[in-house]
Amino acid sequence: MTVAGPSHDVRLSRRVVAGYSLGSLVTGPFGTVPGLLLLPYLTDTLGVAAGVAGLLVLLPKAWDVLVNPVAGRISDRSGDRRGFLLGAGLALGVLFAAIFAGPFAAGAAAGAYVAVAFLAAATAFAFFQVPYVAMPAELTSGRAERTRLMTWRVAVLALAILISGALAPLVVDLAGGGLSGHRWSGAFVGALIVVGTLGAFFGTRTAESRTAADQEPSLRAQLRIAAANASFRSLLLCYVIQAAGIGTMLAGVQYFADHVIGQKSGATFLFAAFVGPALLVMPLWSCVGARHGKLRGLIAASLLFAIGALVLLAAPTLPATVIYLVVALIGCGYAGQQVFALAMLPDLIERDTVRTGRRQAGVFTGLWTAGETLGLALGPGIYALVLQLFGYASSSTGEAAAQDPTARLGVLLGFTVVPALLVGAAVALLRRYQD
């Protein structure tokens, strides 16, 4: 039920909190799995050239940056956002499976089909994600209740990323690889998205919500507001570049497993090694921030990520166990980046409110979400460009083609040096951040 009126801080039921958090089964897999599977699917199963494949992965995700404000304004006018969750979420589940359906075996037609299906899925995701992110402010105005809601959401999000990211490559392998393996993996992730959609829709049906009072300003107005805040500009730019670095590494997981480690299920183990420890060390990073400050914590975590990525340059001479341990170290750095950057954002918003006397949280969070989407979208494009420059040979057999030493070097550099440079160098942008 949607009611207009004053704010409320009633305690949300467990059903509502749990139901809302299940929406992370939609956002987590869609934000993770395409970055892991789509680029190698295009190059090693459909035979698309690496450079073209990078564009096919980049453009639909970049489209989300433009369509998000539109989705926000449309959902604002509706009064009740739950209908968007159901319609867009179910459509996304079907469209995600369609991305990997493979009606064309190989070549230009296969690549064009994936691009259209991915673009449609990205549009559906925008109409799920934007209303979903906006809902907490309308379910309750109690700060403690919002914290409780976000704690559940983040916990489920972390599990969703771990489950989908680790199991999706494994399903491909267990189903025989190639077109058949990717079809089963796409269906698996699509089903997970449908479960999250139904859980979020039916779980929140008993909750009262307040109609959004104001629509978000236009994208041009949002950029003008953000331009007046130097600290936000520096933090956002740093976060976008680092997201591109993380996206580059995620895009290279399958290639690194195939051509450096040489293990069939190596992608699953690499992703589990990257994300698993991250879930455990987040409380430790919080203690570091409390003692040394969030800015120093972000710098330390970023350098840990970058140093670990550079250590992996020695991967061709290292045992697989040591490689997984180094990846776990990189995952610890990644966890710190997320903890501190996301904790610094509300600090910025609060200081801006005090400085200007205006509540502009929606502007900053909207730009933040768009920036993160853009950064993660750039990652596979960057990795594909590196593969193209180093002469990576595509394949339409469902198995990665044998690569010459130059191409294998490109696989290694794209997974190690490029992410290290993006994540490490972005720290220099924080010099204008006022802690």
Tab-separated table of C-alpha atoms in Angstrom:
chain	number	residue	atom	x	y	z
A	1	MET	CA	0.000	0.000	0.000
A	2	THR	CA	1.307	3.437	-0.897
A	3	VAL	CA	0.442	6.340	1.348
A	4	ALA	CA	1.425	9.961	1.101
A	5	GLY	CA	2.114	11.827	4.242
A	6	PRO	CA	4.614	12.427	7.010
A	7	SER	CA	7.688	10.300	7.563
A	8	HIS	CA	7.432	7.215	9.724
A	9	ASP	CA	9.968	5.180	11.641
A	10	VAL	CA	7.973	2.090	12.545
A	11	ARG	CA	9.918	-1.137	12.955
A	12	LEU	CA	9.824	-3.171	9.785
A	13	SER	CA	8.775	-6.803	10.089
A	14	ARG	CA	11.283	-9.567	9.494
A	15	ARG	CA	9.320	-10.567	6.420
A	16	VAL	CA	9.713	-7.120	4.896
A	17	VAL	CA	13.415	-6.887	5.743
A	18	ALA	CA	14.172	-10.377	4.447
A	19	GLY	CA	11.977	-9.854	1.385
A	20	TYR	CA	13.671	-6.598	0.468
A	21	SER	CA	17.119	-8.131	0.896
A	22	LEU	CA	16.244	-10.909	-1.584
A	23	GLY	CA	16.338	-8.265	-4.304
A	24	SER	CA	20.119	-8.642	-4.052
A	25	LEU	CA	19.667	-11.983	-5.832
A	26	VAL	CA	18.831	-9.803	-8.826
A	27	THR	CA	21.403	-7.019	-8.536
A	28	GLY	CA	24.349	-9.217	-7.459
A	29	PRO	CA	24.297	-11.776	-10.296
A	30	PHE	CA	23.616	-9.218	-13.027
A	31	GLY	CA	26.419	-6.999	-11.753
A	32	THR	CA	28.888	-9.907	-11.578
A	33	VAL	CA	28.274	-12.731	-14.042
A	34	PRO	CA	28.376	-10.799	-17.351
A	35	GLY	CA	31.768	-9.409	-16.370
A	36	LEU	CA	33.016	-12.964	-15.766
A	37	LEU	CA	31.453	-14.953	-18.595
A	38	LEU	CA	30.371	-12.726	-21.436
A	39	LEU	CA	33.737	-11.721	-22.892
A	40	PRO	CA	35.187	-15.286	-22.984
A	41	TYR	CA	31.816	-16.550	-24.276
A	42	LEU	CA	32.075	-14.176	-27.233
A	43	THR	CA	35.732	-14.835	-28.016
A	44	ASP	CA	36.052	-18.571	-27.226
A	45	THR	CA	32.592	-19.912	-28.114
A	46	LEU	CA	31.126	-17.567	-30.720
A	47	GLY	CA	34.414	-16.692	-32.435
A	48	VAL	CA	34.015	-12.913	-32.125
A	49	ALA	CA	37.252	-10.910	-32.354
A	50	ALA	CA	38.436	-9.648	-28.962
A	51	GLY	CA	38.161	-5.934	-29.817
A	52	VAL	CA	34.622	-6.278	-31.177
A	53	ALA	CA	33.641	-8.454	-28.213
A	54	GLY	CA	34.825	-5.728	-25.846
A	55	LEU	CA	32.519	-3.190	-27.481
A	56	LEU	CA	29.592	-5.611	-27.361
A	57	VAL	CA	30.093	-5.984	-23.604
A	58	LEU	CA	30.794	-2.297	-22.931
A	59	LEU	CA	28.008	-0.498	-24.779
A	60	PRO	CA	24.917	-2.142	-23.196
A	61	LYS	CA	26.292	-1.587	-19.685
A	62	ALA	CA	27.219	2.002	-20.510
A	63	TRP	CA	23.632	2.425	-21.719
A	64	ASP	CA	22.505	1.932	-18.110
A	65	VAL	CA	24.220	5.199	-17.180
A	66	LEU	CA	21.841	7.046	-19.538
A	67	VAL	CA	18.664	5.068	-18.861
A	68	ASN	CA	18.924	5.112	-15.038
A	69	PRO	CA	17.695	8.737	-14.668
A	70	VAL	CA	14.801	7.965	-17.030
A	71	ALA	CA	13.849	4.896	-15.006
A	72	GLY	CA	14.006	6.995	-11.842
A	73	ARG	CA	11.662	9.679	-13.121
A	74	ILE	CA	9.172	7.129	-14.472
A	75	SER	CA	9.111	5.166	-11.218
A	76	ASP	CA	8.758	8.430	-9.246
A	77	ARG	CA	5.564	9.231	-11.135
A	78	SER	CA	4.075	5.788	-10.515
A	79	GLY	CA	3.739	6.193	-6.743
A	80	ASP	CA	4.336	2.471	-6.082
A	81	ARG	CA	7.698	1.018	-7.055
A	82	ARG	CA	6.899	-2.661	-6.359
A	83	GLY	CA	5.241	-3.119	-9.742
A	84	PHE	CA	8.528	-2.204	-11.406
A	85	LEU	CA	10.330	-4.835	-9.344
A	86	LEU	CA	8.016	-7.574	-10.567
A	87	GLY	CA	7.787	-6.596	-14.228
A	88	ALA	CA	11.423	-5.639	-14.765
A	89	GLY	CA	12.793	-8.460	-12.593
A	90	LEU	CA	10.892	-11.212	-14.398
A	91	ALA	CA	11.833	-9.714	-17.761
A	92	LEU	CA	15.473	-9.581	-16.664
A	93	GLY	CA	15.456	-13.259	-15.672
A	94	VAL	CA	14.200	-14.275	-19.113
A	95	LEU	CA	16.505	-11.870	-20.957
A	96	PHE	CA	19.564	-12.998	-19.014
A	97	ALA	CA	18.955	-16.589	-20.090
A	98	ALA	CA	18.397	-15.296	-23.635
A	99	ILE	CA	21.858	-13.670	-23.707
A	100	PHE	CA	23.471	-17.117	-23.603
A	101	ALA	CA	20.790	-18.955	-25.594
A	102	GLY	CA	23.029	-19.012	-28.679
A	103	PRO	CA	20.522	-19.293	-31.563
A	104	PHE	CA	23.412	-18.509	-33.931
A	105	ALA	CA	26.431	-20.769	-33.657
A	106	ALA	CA	29.135	-18.229	-34.468
A	107	GLY	CA	30.137	-15.114	-36.355
A	108	ALA	CA	28.633	-11.664	-36.826
A	109	ALA	CA	25.011	-12.794	-36.381
A	110	ALA	CA	25.866	-14.453	-33.050
A	111	GLY	CA	27.639	-11.316	-31.805
A	112	ALA	CA	24.791	-9.034	-32.905
A	113	TYR	CA	22.255	-11.258	-31.150
A	114	VAL	CA	24.205	-11.132	-27.878
A	115	ALA	CA	24.500	-7.340	-28.123
A	116	VAL	CA	20.738	-6.877	-28.619
A	117	ALA	CA	19.835	-9.337	-25.852
A	118	PHE	CA	22.328	-7.755	-23.449
A	119	LEU	CA	21.041	-4.259	-24.240
A	120	ALA	CA	17.462	-5.378	-23.529
A	121	ALA	CA	18.591	-7.037	-20.283
A	122	ALA	CA	20.482	-3.898	-19.217
A	123	THR	CA	17.346	-1.809	-19.797
A	124	ALA	CA	15.232	-4.203	-17.735
A	125	PHE	CA	17.871	-4.104	-14.993
A	126	ALA	CA	17.713	-0.294	-14.850
A	127	PHE	CA	13.960	-0.443	-14.274
A	128	PHE	CA	14.525	-2.922	-11.443
A	129	GLN	CA	17.592	-1.396	-9.821
A	130	VAL	CA	16.519	2.246	-9.604
A	131	PRO	CA	13.132	1.619	-7.888
A	132	TYR	CA	14.771	-1.024	-5.694
A	133	VAL	CA	17.482	1.348	-4.443
A	134	ALA	CA	14.895	4.089	-3.854
A	135	MET	CA	12.564	1.922	-1.745
A	136	PRO	CA	14.312	2.089	1.679
A	137	ALA	CA	13.754	5.847	1.956
A	138	GLU	CA	10.041	5.257	1.398
A	139	LEU	CA	9.632	2.189	3.621
A	140	THR	CA	10.840	3.980	6.754
A	141	SER	CA	12.493	7.216	7.820
A	142	GLY	CA	14.046	5.652	10.922
A	143	ARG	CA	17.828	5.634	10.673
A	144	ALA	CA	18.154	2.476	12.746
A	145	GLU	CA	15.630	0.681	10.563
A	146	ARG	CA	17.403	1.757	7.384
A	147	THR	CA	20.686	0.491	8.813
A	148	ARG	CA	19.006	-2.809	9.656
A	149	LEU	CA	17.561	-3.000	6.147
A	150	MET	CA	20.911	-2.250	4.517
A	151	THR	CA	22.762	-4.749	6.713
A	152	TRP	CA	20.508	-7.550	5.508
A	153	ARG	CA	20.728	-6.338	1.928
A	154	VAL	CA	24.529	-6.187	1.901
A	155	ALA	CA	24.789	-9.624	3.535
A	156	VAL	CA	22.559	-11.204	0.886
A	157	LEU	CA	24.355	-9.232	-1.844
A	158	ALA	CA	27.719	-10.626	-0.762
A	159	LEU	CA	26.359	-14.177	-0.774
A	160	ALA	CA	24.646	-13.627	-4.131
A	161	ILE	CA	27.893	-12.407	-5.696
A	162	LEU	CA	29.834	-15.338	-4.250
A	163	ILE	CA	27.258	-17.947	-5.300
A	164	SER	CA	26.592	-16.624	-8.794
A	165	GLY	CA	30.195	-15.705	-9.562
A	166	ALA	CA	31.618	-19.023	-8.356
A	167	LEU	CA	28.889	-21.333	-9.674
A	168	ALA	CA	28.186	-19.792	-13.092
A	169	PRO	CA	31.607	-20.806	-14.557
A	170	LEU	CA	31.299	-24.188	-12.814
A	171	VAL	CA	27.910	-24.824	-14.444
A	172	VAL	CA	29.471	-24.064	-17.825
A	173	ASP	CA	32.139	-26.712	-17.197
A	174	LEU	CA	29.757	-29.311	-15.738
A	175	ALA	CA	27.357	-28.905	-18.691
A	176	GLY	CA	30.109	-29.612	-21.195
A	177	GLY	CA	31.271	-26.073	-22.005
A	178	GLY	CA	30.602	-24.375	-25.330
A	179	LEU	CA	27.078	-23.326	-26.305
A	180	SER	CA	25.402	-26.008	-24.204
A	181	GLY	CA	27.332	-25.114	-21.051
A	182	HIS	CA	26.615	-21.416	-21.417
A	183	ARG	CA	22.917	-22.054	-22.046
A	184	TRP	CA	22.645	-23.960	-18.780
A	185	SER	CA	24.640	-21.300	-16.927
A	186	GLY	CA	22.427	-18.525	-18.336
A	187	ALA	CA	19.315	-20.447	-17.297
A	188	PHE	CA	20.758	-20.981	-13.806
A	189	VAL	CA	21.472	-17.285	-13.271
A	190	GLY	CA	18.138	-16.307	-14.864
A	191	ALA	CA	16.324	-18.597	-12.404
A	192	LEU	CA	18.249	-17.032	-9.515
A	193	ILE	CA	17.107	-13.586	-10.688
A	194	VAL	CA	13.482	-14.749	-10.858
A	195	VAL	CA	13.695	-16.117	-7.293
A	196	GLY	CA	15.072	-12.778	-6.071
A	197	THR	CA	12.365	-10.864	-7.937
A	198	LEU	CA	9.500	-12.878	-6.475
A	199	GLY	CA	11.037	-12.743	-3.003
A	200	ALA	CA	11.397	-8.947	-3.087
A	201	PHE	CA	7.907	-8.385	-4.547
A	202	PHE	CA	5.922	-10.670	-2.265
A	203	GLY	CA	8.149	-10.092	0.775
A	204	THR	CA	7.438	-6.336	0.783
A	205	ARG	CA	3.731	-6.454	-0.112
A	206	THR	CA	2.616	-5.845	3.499
A	207	ALA	CA	4.859	-2.802	3.959
A	208	GLU	CA	3.478	0.708	3.828
A	209	SER	CA	5.502	3.168	1.795
A	210	ARG	CA	5.445	6.887	1.257
A	211	THR	CA	5.099	8.340	-2.208
A	212	ALA	CA	8.277	10.075	-3.344
A	213	ALA	CA	7.820	13.789	-2.739
A	214	ASP	CA	10.093	15.071	-5.494
A	215	GLN	CA	11.472	13.714	-8.713
A	216	GLU	CA	15.207	13.475	-9.231
A	217	PRO	CA	16.677	16.427	-11.138
A	218	SER	CA	17.918	15.925	-14.678
A	219	LEU	CA	21.337	14.400	-15.309
A	220	ARG	CA	22.680	17.841	-16.302
A	221	ALA	CA	21.426	19.320	-13.020
A	222	GLN	CA	22.981	16.422	-11.072
A	223	LEU	CA	26.350	17.027	-12.722
A	224	ARG	CA	26.151	20.748	-11.929
A	225	ILE	CA	25.467	20.045	-8.255
A	226	ALA	CA	28.288	17.509	-8.008
A	227	ALA	CA	30.731	19.855	-9.753
A	228	ALA	CA	30.412	22.256	-6.824
A	229	ASN	CA	31.762	19.632	-4.389
A	230	ALA	CA	35.496	19.027	-4.890
A	231	SER	CA	35.691	16.181	-2.375
A	232	PHE	CA	32.847	14.313	-4.065
A	233	ARG	CA	34.419	14.806	-7.486
A	234	SER	CA	37.741	13.360	-6.369
A	235	LEU	CA	36.197	10.410	-4.521
A	236	LEU	CA	33.796	9.590	-7.368
A	237	LEU	CA	36.506	9.759	-10.029
A	238	CYS	CA	38.779	7.567	-7.917
A	239	TYR	CA	35.942	5.065	-7.402
A	240	VAL	CA	35.057	4.932	-11.118
A	241	ILE	CA	38.668	4.317	-12.168
A	242	GLN	CA	39.113	1.679	-9.485
A	243	ALA	CA	35.853	0.033	-10.566
A	244	ALA	CA	37.302	-0.136	-14.076
A	245	GLY	CA	40.386	-1.840	-12.649
A	246	ILE	CA	38.280	-4.363	-10.752
A	247	GLY	CA	36.144	-4.941	-13.848
A	248	THR	CA	39.290	-5.550	-15.904
A	249	MET	CA	40.476	-8.204	-13.485
A	250	LEU	CA	37.058	-9.894	-13.350
A	251	ALA	CA	36.912	-9.965	-17.150
A	252	GLY	CA	40.255	-11.754	-17.225
A	253	VAL	CA	39.430	-14.499	-14.721
A	254	GLN	CA	38.509	-17.158	-17.323
A	255	TYR	CA	41.429	-16.258	-19.610
A	256	PHE	CA	43.879	-16.319	-16.690
A	257	ALA	CA	42.532	-19.716	-15.602
A	258	ASP	CA	42.786	-21.161	-19.120
A	259	HIS	CA	46.126	-19.779	-20.263
A	260	VAL	CA	48.155	-19.155	-17.094
A	261	ILE	CA	46.951	-21.598	-14.432
A	262	GLY	CA	45.763	-24.210	-16.901
A	263	GLN	CA	43.000	-25.637	-14.689
A	264	LYS	CA	39.549	-26.425	-16.087
A	265	SER	CA	37.628	-25.096	-13.063
A	266	GLY	CA	40.237	-22.487	-12.254
A	267	ALA	CA	37.818	-19.600	-12.838
A	268	THR	CA	35.553	-20.856	-10.043
A	269	PHE	CA	38.463	-21.181	-7.608
A	270	LEU	CA	39.870	-17.774	-8.577
A	271	PHE	CA	36.555	-16.018	-8.010
A	272	ALA	CA	35.959	-17.825	-4.706
A	273	ALA	CA	39.476	-16.882	-3.593
A	274	PHE	CA	38.810	-13.249	-4.543
A	275	VAL	CA	35.383	-12.802	-2.924
A	276	GLY	CA	35.410	-15.331	-0.065
A	277	PRO	CA	38.108	-13.695	2.110
A	278	ALA	CA	36.605	-10.290	1.373
A	279	LEU	CA	33.508	-11.261	3.333
A	280	LEU	CA	35.626	-12.185	6.344
A	281	VAL	CA	37.943	-9.165	6.542
A	282	MET	CA	35.354	-6.372	6.229
A	283	PRO	CA	35.044	-6.070	10.052
A	284	LEU	CA	38.842	-5.830	10.281
A	285	TRP	CA	38.904	-2.998	7.768
A	286	SER	CA	36.231	-1.217	9.827
A	287	CYS	CA	38.580	-1.362	12.829
A	288	VAL	CA	41.411	0.039	10.705
A	289	GLY	CA	39.173	2.921	9.642
A	290	ALA	CA	38.151	3.671	13.226
A	291	ARG	CA	41.777	3.887	14.286
A	292	HIS	CA	43.503	5.501	11.302
A	293	GLY	CA	40.669	7.192	9.387
A	294	LYS	CA	38.686	6.170	6.324
A	295	LEU	CA	40.862	8.030	3.828
A	296	ARG	CA	44.049	6.306	4.986
A	297	GLY	CA	42.178	3.016	5.074
A	298	LEU	CA	41.070	3.441	1.449
A	299	ILE	CA	44.616	4.257	0.351
A	300	ALA	CA	46.030	1.240	2.229
A	301	ALA	CA	43.413	-1.128	0.779
A	302	SER	CA	43.993	0.184	-2.744
A	303	LEU	CA	47.760	-0.282	-2.475
A	304	LEU	CA	47.268	-3.797	-1.099
A	305	PHE	CA	45.150	-4.617	-4.162
A	306	ALA	CA	47.702	-3.105	-6.553
A	307	ILE	CA	50.733	-4.791	-4.954
A	308	GLY	CA	48.974	-8.162	-4.938
A	309	ALA	CA	48.077	-7.791	-8.626
A	310	LEU	CA	51.716	-7.035	-9.483
A	311	VAL	CA	52.895	-10.097	-7.532
A	312	LEU	CA	50.745	-12.183	-9.882
A	313	LEU	CA	53.129	-11.268	-12.697
A	314	ALA	CA	55.107	-14.240	-11.425
A	315	ALA	CA	52.080	-16.526	-11.783
A	316	PRO	CA	53.530	-18.604	-14.680
A	317	THR	CA	56.241	-19.835	-12.288
A	318	LEU	CA	54.084	-20.184	-9.161
A	319	PRO	CA	52.116	-23.221	-7.923
A	320	ALA	CA	48.325	-22.872	-8.235
A	321	THR	CA	47.925	-22.840	-4.432
A	322	VAL	CA	50.210	-19.817	-4.099
A	323	ILE	CA	48.330	-18.040	-6.892
A	324	TYR	CA	45.018	-18.539	-5.083
A	325	LEU	CA	46.547	-17.199	-1.864
A	326	VAL	CA	47.766	-14.069	-3.654
A	327	VAL	CA	44.303	-13.618	-5.199
A	328	ALA	CA	42.849	-13.891	-1.679
A	329	LEU	CA	45.201	-11.085	-0.613
A	330	ILE	CA	43.942	-8.992	-3.536
A	331	GLY	CA	40.388	-9.788	-2.399
A	332	CYS	CA	41.223	-8.391	1.036
A	333	GLY	CA	42.282	-5.141	-0.612
A	334	TYR	CA	39.087	-5.120	-2.677
A	335	ALA	CA	37.012	-5.516	0.506
A	336	GLY	CA	38.709	-2.507	2.072
A	337	GLN	CA	38.095	-0.397	-1.030
A	338	GLN	CA	34.381	-1.140	-0.853
A	339	VAL	CA	34.088	-0.589	2.904
A	340	PHE	CA	35.859	2.779	2.948
A	341	ALA	CA	34.536	4.275	-0.284
A	342	LEU	CA	30.933	3.452	0.610
A	343	ALA	CA	31.459	4.745	4.159
A	344	MET	CA	32.981	8.014	2.921
A	345	LEU	CA	30.038	8.763	0.622
A	346	PRO	CA	27.449	9.418	3.387
A	347	ASP	CA	30.030	11.545	5.218
A	348	LEU	CA	30.306	13.698	2.102
A	349	ILE	CA	26.532	13.921	1.780
A	350	GLU	CA	26.133	15.020	5.394
A	351	ARG	CA	28.829	17.700	5.066
A	352	ASP	CA	27.227	18.946	1.851
A	353	THR	CA	23.862	19.228	3.598
A	354	VAL	CA	25.431	21.307	6.382
A	355	ARG	CA	27.313	23.468	3.866
A	356	THR	CA	24.457	24.179	1.448
A	357	GLY	CA	21.416	23.763	3.683
A	358	ARG	CA	19.862	21.462	1.029
A	359	ARG	CA	19.238	17.719	1.089
A	360	GLN	CA	20.842	16.383	-2.099
A	361	ALA	CA	21.474	12.745	-1.165
A	362	GLY	CA	19.602	11.456	-4.213
A	363	VAL	CA	21.834	13.450	-6.538
A	364	PHE	CA	25.059	12.085	-5.085
A	365	THR	CA	23.889	8.479	-4.785
A	366	GLY	CA	22.457	8.570	-8.305
A	367	LEU	CA	25.735	9.753	-9.778
A	368	TRP	CA	27.637	7.271	-7.635
A	369	THR	CA	25.576	4.347	-8.959
A	370	ALA	CA	25.948	5.558	-12.534
A	371	GLY	CA	29.709	5.977	-12.079
A	372	GLU	CA	30.132	2.497	-10.642
A	373	THR	CA	28.125	1.021	-13.529
A	374	LEU	CA	30.287	2.883	-16.040
A	375	GLY	CA	33.535	1.810	-14.370
A	376	LEU	CA	32.584	-1.861	-14.232
A	377	ALA	CA	31.426	-1.646	-17.867
A	378	LEU	CA	34.780	-0.210	-18.965
A	379	GLY	CA	36.705	-3.115	-17.399
A	380	PRO	CA	35.815	-5.831	-19.961
A	381	GLY	CA	36.355	-3.322	-22.775
A	382	ILE	CA	39.830	-2.534	-21.497
A	383	TYR	CA	40.714	-6.211	-21.128
A	384	ALA	CA	39.383	-6.989	-24.614
A	385	LEU	CA	41.518	-4.170	-26.045
A	386	VAL	CA	44.616	-5.652	-24.417
A	387	LEU	CA	43.784	-9.073	-25.892
A	388	GLN	CA	43.292	-7.527	-29.326
A	389	LEU	CA	46.605	-5.653	-29.169
A	390	PHE	CA	48.479	-8.816	-28.198
A	391	GLY	CA	46.913	-10.894	-30.969
A	392	TYR	CA	44.545	-13.123	-29.006
A	393	ALA	CA	43.042	-15.789	-31.309
A	394	SER	CA	39.266	-16.278	-30.970
A	395	SER	CA	37.548	-19.645	-31.308
A	396	SER	CA	34.075	-20.928	-32.225
A	397	THR	CA	34.596	-24.435	-30.814
A	398	GLY	CA	33.614	-23.746	-27.214
A	399	GLU	CA	37.209	-24.284	-26.117
A	400	ALA	CA	39.860	-21.579	-25.864
A	401	ALA	CA	42.230	-21.715	-28.820
A	402	ALA	CA	45.927	-22.324	-28.235
A	403	GLN	CA	47.661	-18.975	-27.947
A	404	ASP	CA	51.166	-17.926	-28.879
A	405	PRO	CA	53.532	-16.478	-26.221
A	406	THR	CA	52.604	-12.886	-27.148
A	407	ALA	CA	48.869	-13.504	-26.634
A	408	ARG	CA	49.533	-15.304	-23.332
A	409	LEU	CA	51.562	-12.284	-22.227
A	410	GLY	CA	48.545	-10.084	-23.022
A	411	VAL	CA	46.327	-12.338	-20.912
A	412	LEU	CA	48.768	-11.999	-18.005
A	413	LEU	CA	49.339	-8.230	-18.281
A	414	GLY	CA	45.616	-7.508	-18.615
A	415	PHE	CA	44.926	-9.449	-15.425
A	416	THR	CA	47.785	-8.008	-13.373
A	417	VAL	CA	49.503	-4.793	-14.487
A	418	VAL	CA	46.457	-3.019	-15.922
A	419	PRO	CA	44.242	-3.454	-12.800
A	420	ALA	CA	47.199	-2.592	-10.567
A	421	LEU	CA	47.828	0.661	-12.434
A	422	LEU	CA	44.162	1.673	-12.484
A	423	VAL	CA	43.542	0.937	-8.808
A	424	GLY	CA	46.884	2.234	-7.542
A	425	ALA	CA	47.133	5.385	-9.645
A	426	ALA	CA	43.550	6.431	-8.828
A	427	VAL	CA	44.650	7.010	-5.222
A	428	ALA	CA	46.434	10.182	-6.370
A	429	LEU	CA	43.018	11.717	-7.119
A	430	LEU	CA	42.184	11.671	-3.395
A	431	ARG	CA	44.597	14.505	-2.620
A	432	ARG	CA	41.704	17.000	-2.912
A	433	TYR	CA	39.456	14.976	-0.630
A	434	GLN	CA	38.730	16.733	2.670
A	435	ASP	CA	38.465	14.083	5.394
